[in-house]
PDB file of C-alpha atoms in Angstrom:
ATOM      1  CA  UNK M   1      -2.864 136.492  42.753  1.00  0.00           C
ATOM      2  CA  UNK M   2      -1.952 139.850  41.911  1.00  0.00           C
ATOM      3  CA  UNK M   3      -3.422 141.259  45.021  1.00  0.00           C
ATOM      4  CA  UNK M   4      -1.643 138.733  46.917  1.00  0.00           C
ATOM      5  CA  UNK M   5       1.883 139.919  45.879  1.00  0.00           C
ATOM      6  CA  UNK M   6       1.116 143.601  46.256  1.00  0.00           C
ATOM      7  CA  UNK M   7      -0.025 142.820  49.839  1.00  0.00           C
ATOM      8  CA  UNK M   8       3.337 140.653  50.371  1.00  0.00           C
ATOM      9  CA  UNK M   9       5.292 143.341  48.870  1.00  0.00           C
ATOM     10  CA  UNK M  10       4.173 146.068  51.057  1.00  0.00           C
ATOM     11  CA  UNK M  11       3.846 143.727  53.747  1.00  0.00           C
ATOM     12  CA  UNK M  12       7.910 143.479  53.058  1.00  0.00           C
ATOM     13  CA  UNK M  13       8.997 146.395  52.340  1.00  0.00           C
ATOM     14  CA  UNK M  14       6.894 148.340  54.979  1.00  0.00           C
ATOM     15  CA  UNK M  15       8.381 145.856  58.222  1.00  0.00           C
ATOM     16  CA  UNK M  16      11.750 146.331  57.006  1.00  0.00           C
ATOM     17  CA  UNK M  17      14.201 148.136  59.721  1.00  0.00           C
ATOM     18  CA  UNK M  18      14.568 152.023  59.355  1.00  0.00           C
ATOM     19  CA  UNK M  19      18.468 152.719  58.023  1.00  0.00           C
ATOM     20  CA  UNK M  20      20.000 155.248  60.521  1.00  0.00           C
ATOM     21  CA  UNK M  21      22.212 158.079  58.989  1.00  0.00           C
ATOM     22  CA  UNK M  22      25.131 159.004  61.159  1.00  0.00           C
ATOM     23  CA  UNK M  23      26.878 162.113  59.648  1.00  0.00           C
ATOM     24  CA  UNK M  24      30.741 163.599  61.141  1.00  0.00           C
ATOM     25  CA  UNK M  25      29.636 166.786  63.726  1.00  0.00           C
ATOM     26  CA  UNK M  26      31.780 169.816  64.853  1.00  0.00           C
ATOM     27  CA  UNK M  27      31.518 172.074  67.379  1.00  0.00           C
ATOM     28  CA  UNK M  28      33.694 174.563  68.746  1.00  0.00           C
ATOM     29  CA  UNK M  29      34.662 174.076  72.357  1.00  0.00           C
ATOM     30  CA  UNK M  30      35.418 176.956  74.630  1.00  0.00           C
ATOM     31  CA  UNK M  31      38.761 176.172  75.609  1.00  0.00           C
ATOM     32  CA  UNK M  32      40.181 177.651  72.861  1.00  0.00           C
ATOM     33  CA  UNK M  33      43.564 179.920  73.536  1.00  0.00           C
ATOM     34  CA  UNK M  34      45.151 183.082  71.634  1.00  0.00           C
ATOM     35  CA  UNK M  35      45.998 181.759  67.815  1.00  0.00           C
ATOM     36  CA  UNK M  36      44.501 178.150  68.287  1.00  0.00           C
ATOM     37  CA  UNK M  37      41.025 176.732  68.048  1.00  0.00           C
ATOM     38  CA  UNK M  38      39.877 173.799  70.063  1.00  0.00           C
ATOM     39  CA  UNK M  39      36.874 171.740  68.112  1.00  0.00           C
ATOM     40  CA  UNK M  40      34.929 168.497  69.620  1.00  0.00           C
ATOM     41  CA  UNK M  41      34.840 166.343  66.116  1.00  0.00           C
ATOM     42  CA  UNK M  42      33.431 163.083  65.330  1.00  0.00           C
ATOM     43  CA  UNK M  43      34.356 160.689  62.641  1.00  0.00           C
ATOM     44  CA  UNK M  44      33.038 157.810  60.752  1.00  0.00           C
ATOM     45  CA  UNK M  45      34.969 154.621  59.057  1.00  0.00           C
ATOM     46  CA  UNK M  46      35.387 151.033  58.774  1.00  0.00           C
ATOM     47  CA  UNK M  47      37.658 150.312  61.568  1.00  0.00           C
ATOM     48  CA  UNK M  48      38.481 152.423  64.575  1.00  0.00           C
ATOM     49  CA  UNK M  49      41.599 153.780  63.111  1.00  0.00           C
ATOM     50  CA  UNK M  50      39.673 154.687  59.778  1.00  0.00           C
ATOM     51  CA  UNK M  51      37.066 156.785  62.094  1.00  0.00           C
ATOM     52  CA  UNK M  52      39.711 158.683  63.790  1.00  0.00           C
ATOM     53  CA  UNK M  53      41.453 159.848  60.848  1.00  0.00           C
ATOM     54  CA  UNK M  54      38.252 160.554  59.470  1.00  0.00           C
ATOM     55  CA  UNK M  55      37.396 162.715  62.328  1.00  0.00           C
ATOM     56  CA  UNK M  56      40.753 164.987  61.798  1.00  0.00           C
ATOM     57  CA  UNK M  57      40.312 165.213  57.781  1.00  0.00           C
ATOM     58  CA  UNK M  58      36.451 166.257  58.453  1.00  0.00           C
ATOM     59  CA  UNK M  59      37.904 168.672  61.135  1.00  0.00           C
ATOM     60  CA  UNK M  60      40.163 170.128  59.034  1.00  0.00           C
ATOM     61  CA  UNK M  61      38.318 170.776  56.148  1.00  0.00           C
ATOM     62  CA  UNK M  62      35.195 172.318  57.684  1.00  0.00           C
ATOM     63  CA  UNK M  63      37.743 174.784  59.524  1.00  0.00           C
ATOM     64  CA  UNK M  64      38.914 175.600  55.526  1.00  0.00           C
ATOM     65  CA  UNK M  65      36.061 175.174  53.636  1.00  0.00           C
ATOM     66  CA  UNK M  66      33.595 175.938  55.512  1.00  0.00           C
ATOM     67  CA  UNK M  67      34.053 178.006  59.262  1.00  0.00           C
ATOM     68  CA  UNK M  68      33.137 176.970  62.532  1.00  0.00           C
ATOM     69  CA  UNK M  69      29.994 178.884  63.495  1.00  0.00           C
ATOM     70  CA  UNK M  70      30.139 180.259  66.665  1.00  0.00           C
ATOM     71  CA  UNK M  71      34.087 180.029  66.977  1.00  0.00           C
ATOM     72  CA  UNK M  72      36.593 182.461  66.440  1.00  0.00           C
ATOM     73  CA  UNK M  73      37.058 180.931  62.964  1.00  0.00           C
ATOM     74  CA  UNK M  74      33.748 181.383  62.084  1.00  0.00           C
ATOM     75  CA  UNK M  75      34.501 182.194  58.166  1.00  0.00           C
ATOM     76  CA  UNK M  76      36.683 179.841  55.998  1.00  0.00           C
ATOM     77  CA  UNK M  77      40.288 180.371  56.383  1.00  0.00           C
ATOM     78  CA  UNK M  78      40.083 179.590  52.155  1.00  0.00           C
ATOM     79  CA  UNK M  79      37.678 181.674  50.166  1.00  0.00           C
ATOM     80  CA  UNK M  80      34.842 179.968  47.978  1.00  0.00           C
ATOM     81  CA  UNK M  81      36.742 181.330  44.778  1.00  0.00           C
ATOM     82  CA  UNK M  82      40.186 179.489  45.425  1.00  0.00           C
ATOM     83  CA  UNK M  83      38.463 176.927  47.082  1.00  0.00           C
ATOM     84  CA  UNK M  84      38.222 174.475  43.662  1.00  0.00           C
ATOM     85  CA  UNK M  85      41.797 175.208  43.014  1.00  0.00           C
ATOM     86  CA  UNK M  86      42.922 174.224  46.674  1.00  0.00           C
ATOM     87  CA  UNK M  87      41.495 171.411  47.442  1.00  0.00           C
ATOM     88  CA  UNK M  88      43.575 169.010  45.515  1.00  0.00           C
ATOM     89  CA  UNK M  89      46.750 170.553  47.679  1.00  0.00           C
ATOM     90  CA  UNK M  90      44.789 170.287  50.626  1.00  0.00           C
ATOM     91  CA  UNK M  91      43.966 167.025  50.179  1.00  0.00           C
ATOM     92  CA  UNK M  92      47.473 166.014  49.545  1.00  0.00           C
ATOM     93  CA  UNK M  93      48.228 167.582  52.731  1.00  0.00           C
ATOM     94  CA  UNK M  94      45.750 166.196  54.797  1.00  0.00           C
ATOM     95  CA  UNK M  95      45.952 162.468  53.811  1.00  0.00           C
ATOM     96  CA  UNK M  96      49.906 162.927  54.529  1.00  0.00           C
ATOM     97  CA  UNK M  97      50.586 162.469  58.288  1.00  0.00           C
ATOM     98  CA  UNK M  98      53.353 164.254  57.868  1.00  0.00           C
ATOM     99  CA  UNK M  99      52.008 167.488  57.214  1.00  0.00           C
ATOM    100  CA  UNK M 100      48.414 168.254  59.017  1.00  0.00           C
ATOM    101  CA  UNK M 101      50.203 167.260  61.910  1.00  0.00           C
ATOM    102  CA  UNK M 102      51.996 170.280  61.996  1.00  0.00           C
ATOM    103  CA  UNK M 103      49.136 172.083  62.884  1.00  0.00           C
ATOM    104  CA  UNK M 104      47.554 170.151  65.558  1.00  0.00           C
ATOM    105  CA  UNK M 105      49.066 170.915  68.889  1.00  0.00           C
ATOM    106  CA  UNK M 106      46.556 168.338  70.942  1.00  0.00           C
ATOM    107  CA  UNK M 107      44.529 165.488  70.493  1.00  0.00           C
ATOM    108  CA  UNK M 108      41.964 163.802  73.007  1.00  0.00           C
ATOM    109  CA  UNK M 109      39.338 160.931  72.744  1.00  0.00           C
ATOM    110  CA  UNK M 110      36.653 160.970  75.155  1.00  0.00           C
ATOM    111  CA  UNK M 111      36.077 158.021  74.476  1.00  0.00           C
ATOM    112  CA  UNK M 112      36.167 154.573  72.478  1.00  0.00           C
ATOM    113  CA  UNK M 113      35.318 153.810  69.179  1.00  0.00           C
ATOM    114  CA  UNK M 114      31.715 152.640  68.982  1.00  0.00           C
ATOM    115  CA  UNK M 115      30.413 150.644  66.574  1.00  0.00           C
ATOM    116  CA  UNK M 116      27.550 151.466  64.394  1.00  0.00           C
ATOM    117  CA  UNK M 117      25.691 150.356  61.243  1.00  0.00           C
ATOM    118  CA  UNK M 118      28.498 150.341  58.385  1.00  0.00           C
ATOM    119  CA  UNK M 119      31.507 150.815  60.285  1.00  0.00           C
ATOM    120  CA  UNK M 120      32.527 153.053  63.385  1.00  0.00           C
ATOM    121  CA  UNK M 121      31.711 156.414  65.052  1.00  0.00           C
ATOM    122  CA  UNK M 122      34.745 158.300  67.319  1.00  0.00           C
ATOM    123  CA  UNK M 123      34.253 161.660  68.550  1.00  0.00           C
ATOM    124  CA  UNK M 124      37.897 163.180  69.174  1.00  0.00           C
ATOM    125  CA  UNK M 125      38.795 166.683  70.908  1.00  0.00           C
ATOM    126  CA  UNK M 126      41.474 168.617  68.728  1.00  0.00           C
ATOM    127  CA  UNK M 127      43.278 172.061  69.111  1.00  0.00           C
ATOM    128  CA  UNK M 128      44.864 173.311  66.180  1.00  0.00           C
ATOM    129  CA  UNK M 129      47.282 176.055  65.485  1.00  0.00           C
ATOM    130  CA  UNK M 130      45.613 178.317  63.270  1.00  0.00           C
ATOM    131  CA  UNK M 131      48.885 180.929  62.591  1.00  0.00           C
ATOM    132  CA  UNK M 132      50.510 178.100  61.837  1.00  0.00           C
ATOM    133  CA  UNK M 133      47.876 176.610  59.227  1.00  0.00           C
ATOM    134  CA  UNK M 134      47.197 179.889  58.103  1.00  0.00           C
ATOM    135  CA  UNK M 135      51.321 180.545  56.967  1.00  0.00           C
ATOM    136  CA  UNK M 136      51.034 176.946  55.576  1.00  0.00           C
ATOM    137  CA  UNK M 137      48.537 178.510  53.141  1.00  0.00           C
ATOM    138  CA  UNK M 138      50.300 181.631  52.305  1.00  0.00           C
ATOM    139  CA  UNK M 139      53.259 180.085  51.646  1.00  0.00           C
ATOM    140  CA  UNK M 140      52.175 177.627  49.248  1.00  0.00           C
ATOM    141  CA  UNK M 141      49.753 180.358  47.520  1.00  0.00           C
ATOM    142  CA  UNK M 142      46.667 179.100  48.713  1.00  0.00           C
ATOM    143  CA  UNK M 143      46.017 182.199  49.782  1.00  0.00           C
ATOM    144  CA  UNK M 144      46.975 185.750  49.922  1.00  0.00           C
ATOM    145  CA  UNK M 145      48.356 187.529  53.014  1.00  0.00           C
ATOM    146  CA  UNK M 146      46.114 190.456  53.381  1.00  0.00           C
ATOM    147  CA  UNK M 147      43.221 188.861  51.218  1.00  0.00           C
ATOM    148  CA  UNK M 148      43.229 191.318  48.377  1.00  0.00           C
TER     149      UNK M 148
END
């Protein structure tokens, strides 16, 4: 009997479907003009609407946090030491329309939403204005002007 389960349970749990992992991706596109940076960014949520905004916050905060490899923003625009203390005012900022719209000068989807395990995927085109986003973050002392 015992046999019989263990072959049942592996017989289960080694049929069942393989989960895929979809993850948000950024890459730097080459139109990108004097001051500006133009990114290809995709975005995961629940709804359509959910994935898109997704797609700007994760677009945003791998141009602060982290760089853009290859880009002309390759290097945060907010060092790893006042990183912790930023991102709650970042955050602010980027969940508020209002403001991270400031920096973004144009938006483009190639394409619809498409629907995938847990939610949505949308892959969005965005220039933003990095003068401008970099005064936003001198200005409320995110960081310094010259760095030092």
């Amino acid at each position: 009997m015992r046999l019989f389960l263990l072959f049942a349970c592996c017989l289960l749990f080694g049929c069942s479907p393989k989960l895929q992992s979809y993850s948000a991706q950024i890459s730097a596109l080459p139109q990108t003009e004097e001051g500006t940076i133009y990114l290809q960014v995709s975005g995961l949520g629940d709804d359509a609407g959910r994935a898109y905004e997704n797609a700007i916050y994760d677009a945003f905060t791998t141009l602060l946090y982290q760089g853009v490899p290859e880009s002309i923003q390759s290097s945060p625009m907010i060092p790893s030491e006042n990183a912790t203390a930023a991102r709650p005012k970042m955050d602010k900022c980027l969940r508020d329309k209002n403001c991270y719209r400031n920096y973004i000068t144009q938006v483009t989807q190639p394409g619809t939403a498409q629907k995938v395990k847990g939610g949505y995927s949308v892959t969005i085109d965005i220039k933003i204005n990095l003068h401008a986003l970099n005064d936003y973050l001198i200005q409320h002392n995110i960081i310094r002007k010259f760095g030092f």
